[in-house]
Amino acid sequence: MFFHNFKYTLKYLFKSRILIFWTYAFPIILGFLFYLAFSDIEKNEQLDIIDIAIVKEAAGEQRENSEDEASGNSEILLNAFEALSDENSEDQLFHTVYVSEKEAKGLLEKGKITGYLLAFEKTPKVMVKENGINETIFRQAVSEILQTAKLTAVLTEKEAGRQLAAAAGAAGGAGAGQPDWNAVAEKVLGDIQEEQANIRDISGGNLSYTMIEYYTLIAMTCLYCATIGMYAVNCILANMSRKGMRISVGPVKKGRLVLSSLCASYVVQLLGLALLFLFTIFILKVDYGPNMPLVILLALVGSFAGLSMGIAAGALIKANENTKIGIIIAVTMLGCFLSGMMGITMKYVIDSKVPVLNKINPAGMITDGLYSLYYYDTFHRYWFNIISLLIFSALMIGISFFALKRQKYKSL
Amino acid sequence: MKNIIEVQNLSKTYKQLKAVDDLSFEVREGEILGLLGPNGSGKSTTINCILSLLEFDQGHIRIFGQEMTPDAYTLKKQIGVVFQDVAVFEELTVYDNIDYFCGLYIEDKKTRKDYVRDAIALTGLEEFVKFYPKQLSGGLLRRLNIACGIAHRPKLIFLDEPTVAVDPQSRNNILDGIRVLREKGATIVYTTHYMEEVEQLCDRIIILDKGRVIAAGTNEELKELTDIEEKVTVEVDGIQQPQLDRIKALANVKEVTNSKNVINIIYGEGENNFEKLLEFLGREKIRYHKIYSERPTLNDVFLELTGKELRD
């Protein structure tokens, strides 16, 4: 009987156009729309390599007056821009030519370069003709490099002072000699690297906000499993459908029938998910990152949560099928909206202002779980979301179980 | 003849409406029992209570000598139900629908195949096995509904208004099918508000009103409950009041009414009333173009017992 019902549940679910649309077609259509809407934006936002020039000479008077300071900063700038202009690097940002100031002015006038840097001035200057993104990036890069240089100097001074004070303390107040410059350099480098590491963590590597859209799309697809689960449950409950009445007078245990129908619903859902993954990965070229097995695991657990939501909708809501489907779709879309489907800002706002909302929102749990796979080196947050989804599912099934138990008799 | 169903003192209330009121009756093995009553008389509620689809306030229901409960799977295996509303999967073909519902009772695939084939033949759906429900006419859909309910060859069948809104051809097919099921040994509880069907089909009839049994017996036994022997209808070109008065004065005439030259004459008793009326019409030179005689119907019985028509 289990397999008999399983077989026919598969059969009627696959032939239900409305369910197939919401489970299979709609996520793929939406994914394609995301692709059309966001891929161009992302492409446009990809930075071109900026042509710049560096003037390695300064006016004679200035150079004489501040030779030490200028040469210190200029060295740093030259080294930094050399690294940022490395053609073999994936992070190449600039294409740099080293010219005289006169030549630089000429190149700028002709529009051959975005701007040029007077690296050997007392205060290095960026000369540009216009104000645009490339000009801003050029200025910002110079500013960042100089700030980092200043930070390094401050940290070095501090660390050297600390070492001297420590050495003086150990010598009973007698004047200390020289600090251990190797130790100072190691400490400062360590501090700077840590600072850079922090910055990298926050920026999230190569994660684009379009990915959040795809995460919410996966969350939505998982939760649409609720429509299938609800339909399957509806078909076998006497107080929900005429077919349910007919099945209820048969010699079959309701629990076994529900389980069989839900297994079939889950299979239908998994196929929908597989299609979505194949479509997004191979057609839309979406990169879900190196943790694909964990992405799939989260989708499986998310679908289970969706299924449990459908059982609850089937068992608890006293309305016809279409109304229930409407409620499920509305709840799912609201959940996806709150977790960033219509803009990542919403996720940040909810996470910072009402964090509990996305903790109880299954779409939020799925999106956040996928998000955490990119943002964090550790998997604590990922597993936290997996466990949250399982608890959510258990709650839904538990409530439905008691509701179904009470429906031994039809209530008209 | 043993009782297949025994209902004792069954009561069911919906909020303040008493749908079934202290109802008791039994269904005997091999018979077709008709549950007749107007809409809202408690027929479907009674069936739902018997099938354990509804909780009831008080009473006992025994089927095949056992107490009926929602978990009485052995009993349920022997029962087939055809509900008033068509209950099939729109996404499955005629064959798949019958096979699905039959499969809830019969696990063996080979046996099931034979059963499904027989049910298709019984309901005359051979040409439509690959059709989807939405491709079927109302009558064919009703036949499919019946096939789904009886394919597993149940010993006890409940048919709840199976002929509502069907064409005459499908109605005849359905009624013939029910007779065949009875011939094969099934006991049938047939619920309807079509008195003609009950008269044609049922061995015994229970008339319900407001959740109570107001009369029970065979067709003939029920008709004896009324003091109508014969009803004669005459369509005339014209008639005068004195002539109507003289008809009223004829022997055994109980009541005469005239509505737009259609005269209804009710006889309380006696024989050869029709012949005597023909003689009278000849004598009085009353021209008529249609005249026919009827025996009292169950509607007359219902009218007599409740003061209202069955189809009110």
XYZ file of C-alpha atoms in Angstrom, chain A:
412
model
C 0.000 0.000 0.000
C 2.881 2.368 0.862
C 4.400 2.014 -2.612
C 0.998 1.994 -4.304
C 0.176 5.365 -2.777
C 3.763 6.566 -3.341
C 3.546 5.724 -7.043
C 0.225 7.418 -7.588
C 1.191 10.445 -5.509
C 4.213 10.912 -7.772
C 1.956 10.491 -10.767
C -0.610 13.083 -9.765
C 1.942 15.544 -8.438
C 3.864 15.467 -11.703
C 0.627 16.065 -13.579
C -0.508 18.932 -11.401
C 0.274 21.960 -13.539
C -0.089 24.516 -10.776
C 2.339 22.674 -8.496
C 4.821 22.016 -11.264
C 4.743 25.698 -12.152
C 5.472 26.896 -8.625
C 8.021 24.208 -7.862
C 9.854 23.798 -11.147
C 9.136 26.622 -13.548
C 8.800 29.658 -11.295
C 12.221 29.374 -9.578
C 13.919 28.860 -12.933
C 12.091 31.823 -14.466
C 12.947 33.961 -11.450
C 16.577 32.812 -11.574
C 16.731 33.770 -15.233
C 15.223 37.177 -14.451
C 17.825 37.688 -11.722
C 20.466 36.809 -14.254
C 19.113 39.317 -16.776
C 18.660 42.004 -14.166
C 21.887 41.706 -12.237
C 24.536 40.219 -14.491
C 24.902 43.454 -16.481
C 25.056 45.508 -13.336
C 27.820 43.306 -11.994
C 29.674 43.379 -15.291
C 29.428 47.171 -15.365
C 30.690 47.284 -11.846
C 33.761 45.256 -12.684
C 36.704 47.651 -12.655
C 38.767 48.280 -15.733
C 42.480 48.569 -15.330
C 43.227 52.235 -14.888
C 45.993 53.884 -16.844
C 48.079 56.186 -14.690
C 51.491 57.771 -14.691
C 53.959 58.318 -11.875
C 56.313 61.247 -11.940
C 59.458 60.133 -10.224
C 61.018 63.591 -9.986
C 60.167 66.638 -7.881
C 60.855 70.322 -8.142
C 64.482 70.864 -7.059
C 63.734 73.137 -4.114
C 61.072 70.896 -2.596
C 63.192 67.852 -3.022
C 66.076 69.496 -1.176
C 63.884 70.691 1.691
C 62.178 67.440 2.439
C 64.259 64.841 0.827
C 64.067 62.270 3.631
C 60.355 62.366 4.161
C 59.555 62.542 0.483
C 61.852 59.720 -0.417
C 60.328 57.594 2.375
C 56.758 58.056 1.137
C 57.720 57.849 -2.507
C 59.436 54.528 -2.007
C 56.334 53.160 -0.385
C 54.141 54.547 -3.136
C 56.390 53.228 -5.879
C 56.483 49.790 -4.348
C 52.741 49.728 -3.766
C 51.900 50.865 -7.293
C 54.367 48.395 -8.709
C 52.438 45.656 -6.931
C 49.064 47.043 -8.005
C 50.272 47.245 -11.605
C 51.607 43.693 -11.796
C 50.203 42.269 -15.024
C 50.549 38.753 -13.709
C 48.379 39.467 -10.712
C 44.612 38.872 -10.586
C 44.382 41.980 -8.454
C 45.965 44.278 -11.017
C 44.278 47.647 -10.673
C 46.530 50.023 -12.567
C 48.658 50.191 -15.636
C 51.471 52.506 -14.697
C 54.004 54.373 -16.755
C 56.905 56.268 -15.220
C 57.432 59.591 -16.942
C 58.484 63.177 -16.405
C 55.931 65.684 -15.210
C 55.798 67.284 -18.640
C 55.122 63.989 -20.341
C 52.496 63.156 -17.710
C 50.684 66.423 -18.370
C 50.734 65.632 -22.071
C 49.303 62.154 -21.552
C 46.588 63.531 -19.291
C 45.634 66.181 -21.815
C 45.373 63.549 -24.541
C 43.239 61.378 -22.296
C 45.763 58.554 -22.362
C 45.834 58.363 -18.574
C 43.347 58.922 -15.801
C 45.830 60.930 -13.796
C 49.364 61.093 -12.596
C 51.052 60.986 -9.236
C 53.742 63.391 -8.178
C 55.374 60.796 -5.976
C 58.398 62.748 -4.887
C 56.619 65.844 -3.651
C 56.706 66.529 0.095
C 53.030 65.701 0.064
C 52.489 63.377 -2.893
C 49.864 64.816 -5.226
C 47.418 63.178 -7.575
C 46.726 65.204 -10.672
C 43.555 64.456 -12.608
C 41.588 66.245 -15.293
C 38.069 65.093 -14.398
C 36.130 63.662 -11.496
C 34.987 60.137 -12.104
C 35.122 56.632 -10.648
C 38.603 55.931 -11.962
C 39.904 59.229 -10.659
C 38.353 58.531 -7.258
C 39.879 55.060 -7.147
C 43.291 56.474 -8.049
C 43.070 59.118 -5.313
C 41.733 56.598 -2.820
C 44.546 54.165 -3.569
C 47.175 56.813 -2.920
C 45.423 57.868 0.245
C 45.155 54.261 1.494
C 48.815 53.582 0.804
C 49.923 56.696 2.641
C 47.635 55.945 5.575
C 48.978 52.411 5.817
C 52.497 53.822 5.726
C 51.617 56.222 8.502
C 50.009 53.409 10.483
C 53.146 51.344 10.070
C 55.264 54.220 11.310
C 53.034 54.780 14.324
C 52.962 51.077 15.192
C 56.720 50.840 14.815
C 57.265 53.824 17.056
C 54.864 52.479 19.636
C 56.327 48.999 19.615
C 59.880 50.345 19.813
C 58.893 52.588 22.750
C 57.174 49.664 24.460
C 60.275 47.520 24.094
C 62.534 50.262 25.376
C 60.255 50.864 28.370
C 60.154 47.142 29.079
C 63.918 46.906 28.825
C 64.322 49.945 31.089
C 62.008 48.404 33.664
C 63.973 45.198 33.622
C 67.232 47.150 34.098
C 65.871 48.957 37.169
C 65.306 52.296 35.545
C 68.672 52.511 33.907
C 68.634 53.717 30.339
C 68.061 50.995 27.834
C 70.004 50.620 24.609
C 68.412 49.943 21.210
C 65.127 48.069 20.718
C 65.248 44.707 18.997
C 64.317 45.916 15.534
C 63.669 42.432 14.275
C 61.111 41.868 17.017
C 59.583 45.274 16.370
C 59.277 44.552 12.644
C 57.745 41.131 13.332
C 55.199 42.580 15.710
C 54.242 45.448 13.416
C 53.967 43.152 10.410
C 51.826 40.803 12.453
C 49.538 43.652 13.521
C 49.203 44.923 9.989
C 48.525 41.466 8.584
C 45.868 40.923 11.207
C 44.353 44.244 10.306
C 44.357 43.269 6.626
C 42.900 39.867 7.475
C 40.080 41.572 9.319
C 39.409 43.799 6.381
C 39.350 40.774 4.035
C 36.894 38.918 6.251
C 34.520 41.819 6.291
C 34.630 42.327 2.571
C 33.676 38.717 1.995
C 36.137 37.694 -0.653
C 34.536 37.593 -4.094
C 30.921 37.400 -2.865
C 28.613 39.556 -4.930
C 25.231 40.748 -3.777
C 23.690 38.898 -6.717
C 24.590 35.717 -4.873
C 22.200 36.747 -2.109
C 19.459 36.753 -4.725
C 20.340 33.203 -5.717
C 20.477 32.176 -2.049
C 16.983 33.523 -1.517
C 15.933 31.801 -4.726
C 17.122 28.481 -3.303
C 15.344 29.306 -0.046
C 12.163 30.082 -1.950
C 12.365 26.833 -3.946
C 12.927 24.855 -0.754
C 9.917 26.443 0.895
C 7.717 25.961 -2.153
C 7.955 22.302 -1.249
C 5.208 23.310 1.173
C 2.733 23.553 -1.716
C 3.458 19.964 -2.745
C 3.342 18.703 0.832
C 0.112 20.541 1.518
C -1.528 19.183 -1.643
C -0.482 15.623 -0.857
C -1.802 15.903 2.714
C -4.988 17.609 1.549
C -5.738 14.722 -0.788
C -5.840 12.218 2.018
C -7.615 14.111 4.792
C -11.355 13.610 5.039
C -12.123 17.131 6.166
C -9.973 18.707 3.452
C -11.139 17.083 0.231
C -13.693 14.727 -1.249
C -10.878 12.399 -2.236
C -9.785 12.494 1.390
C -13.248 11.348 2.441
C -13.079 8.438 0.024
C -9.589 7.479 1.205
C -10.601 7.834 4.856
C -13.299 5.192 4.511
C -10.693 2.785 3.149
C -8.817 0.249 5.256
C -5.580 2.233 5.395
C -3.762 3.796 8.302
C -3.663 7.551 7.975
C -0.096 7.808 9.288
C 1.269 5.372 6.723
C -0.597 7.116 3.953
C 0.655 10.555 5.007
C 4.233 9.278 5.216
C 4.018 7.689 1.798
C 2.562 10.848 0.240
C 5.216 13.018 1.868
C 8.044 10.795 0.641
C 6.700 11.171 -2.876
C 6.367 14.934 -2.393
C 9.983 15.123 -1.233
C 11.157 13.243 -4.318
C 9.250 15.678 -6.542
C 10.813 18.577 -4.645
C 14.346 17.188 -4.904
C 13.970 16.928 -8.636
C 12.886 20.573 -8.719
C 15.931 21.568 -6.681
C 18.230 19.531 -8.907
C 16.814 21.302 -11.960
C 17.339 24.683 -10.332
C 20.936 23.891 -9.398
C 21.702 22.529 -12.856
C 20.124 25.547 -14.504
C 21.876 28.111 -12.347
C 25.258 26.378 -12.407
C 25.448 25.316 -16.048
C 23.273 27.866 -17.822
C 23.565 30.974 -15.665
C 27.127 30.090 -14.560
C 26.399 30.792 -10.904
C 29.318 29.845 -8.677
C 28.090 28.471 -5.369
C 31.642 28.291 -4.081
C 33.834 25.447 -2.918
C 31.359 24.043 -0.375
C 28.824 22.617 -2.835
C 28.065 19.502 -0.742
C 27.163 21.761 2.179
C 25.037 23.946 -0.103
C 23.158 20.813 -1.213
C 22.805 19.592 2.363
C 21.302 22.919 3.362
C 18.899 22.765 0.400
C 17.825 19.248 1.429
C 17.195 20.316 5.013
C 15.499 23.485 3.772
C 13.191 21.444 1.568
C 12.346 19.266 4.529
C 11.450 22.416 6.445
C 9.289 23.481 3.499
C 7.604 20.097 3.439
C 6.872 20.300 7.158
C 5.416 23.772 6.618
C 3.130 22.263 3.964
C 1.975 19.512 6.302
C 1.129 22.135 8.910
C -0.729 24.222 6.322
C -2.635 21.120 5.188
C -3.526 20.060 8.709
C -4.213 23.402 10.361
C -5.633 25.824 7.816
C -9.322 25.367 7.172
C -9.569 26.570 3.604
C -9.648 25.231 0.082
C -6.518 24.164 -1.784
C -6.066 27.339 -3.775
C -6.362 29.506 -0.686
C -3.776 27.367 1.063
C -1.418 27.591 -1.913
C -1.926 31.367 -1.878
C -1.115 31.550 1.841
C 2.005 29.390 1.432
C 3.279 31.462 -1.483
C 2.589 34.725 0.356
C 4.355 33.519 3.525
C 7.303 32.201 1.509
C 7.687 35.403 -0.480
C 7.493 37.475 2.702
C 10.171 35.269 4.274
C 12.373 35.642 1.192
C 11.810 39.400 1.135
C 12.924 39.672 4.749
C 15.999 37.607 3.988
C 17.065 39.828 1.102
C 15.368 38.663 -2.078
C 14.370 42.157 -3.131
C 17.591 43.749 -1.929
C 20.354 42.716 0.407
C 19.757 45.840 2.510
C 16.638 44.228 3.924
C 18.682 41.346 5.282
C 21.111 43.747 6.941
C 18.260 45.828 8.375
C 16.471 42.757 9.790
C 19.716 41.232 11.075
C 20.637 44.423 12.877
C 17.232 45.740 13.999
C 15.071 42.606 14.515
C 17.518 39.679 14.458
C 14.936 37.307 15.951
C 12.796 37.639 12.826
C 15.294 35.904 10.569
C 16.042 33.399 13.324
C 12.472 32.093 13.081
C 12.097 32.702 9.353
C 12.997 29.485 7.478
C 13.890 31.488 4.359
C 16.192 33.570 6.544
C 17.776 30.414 7.999
C 18.466 28.964 4.543
C 19.787 32.242 3.114
C 21.918 32.903 6.179
C 23.306 29.358 6.107
C 24.396 29.759 2.478
C 25.675 33.256 3.208
C 27.744 32.003 6.107
C 29.468 29.456 3.879
C 31.021 32.399 2.054
C 31.508 34.865 4.818
C 33.059 32.747 7.497
C 35.955 30.376 7.563
C 34.281 28.414 10.332
C 30.999 26.519 9.948
C 29.422 27.388 13.308
C 26.839 29.678 11.805
C 26.094 27.210 8.997
C 25.407 24.374 11.446
C 23.445 26.720 13.659
C 21.126 27.375 10.707
C 20.893 23.671 9.861
C 19.893 22.882 13.435
C 17.447 25.798 13.478
C 15.789 24.429 10.326
C 15.538 20.958 11.855
C 13.971 22.388 15.012
C 11.545 24.390 12.873
C 10.631 21.221 10.931
C 10.181 19.203 14.122
C 7.876 21.886 15.527
C 5.770 21.994 12.356
C 5.488 18.202 12.199
C 4.736 17.970 15.904
C 1.913 20.502 15.701
C 0.538 18.829 12.559
C 0.743 15.395 14.155
C -1.447 16.457 17.062
C -3.843 18.248 14.733
C -4.117 15.156 12.510
C -4.545 12.893 15.528
C -7.542 14.945 16.553
C -9.032 14.605 13.082
C -9.863 10.957 13.422
C -13.374 11.955 12.633
C -14.307 14.386 9.987
C -15.678 17.645 11.289
C -18.172 19.274 8.967
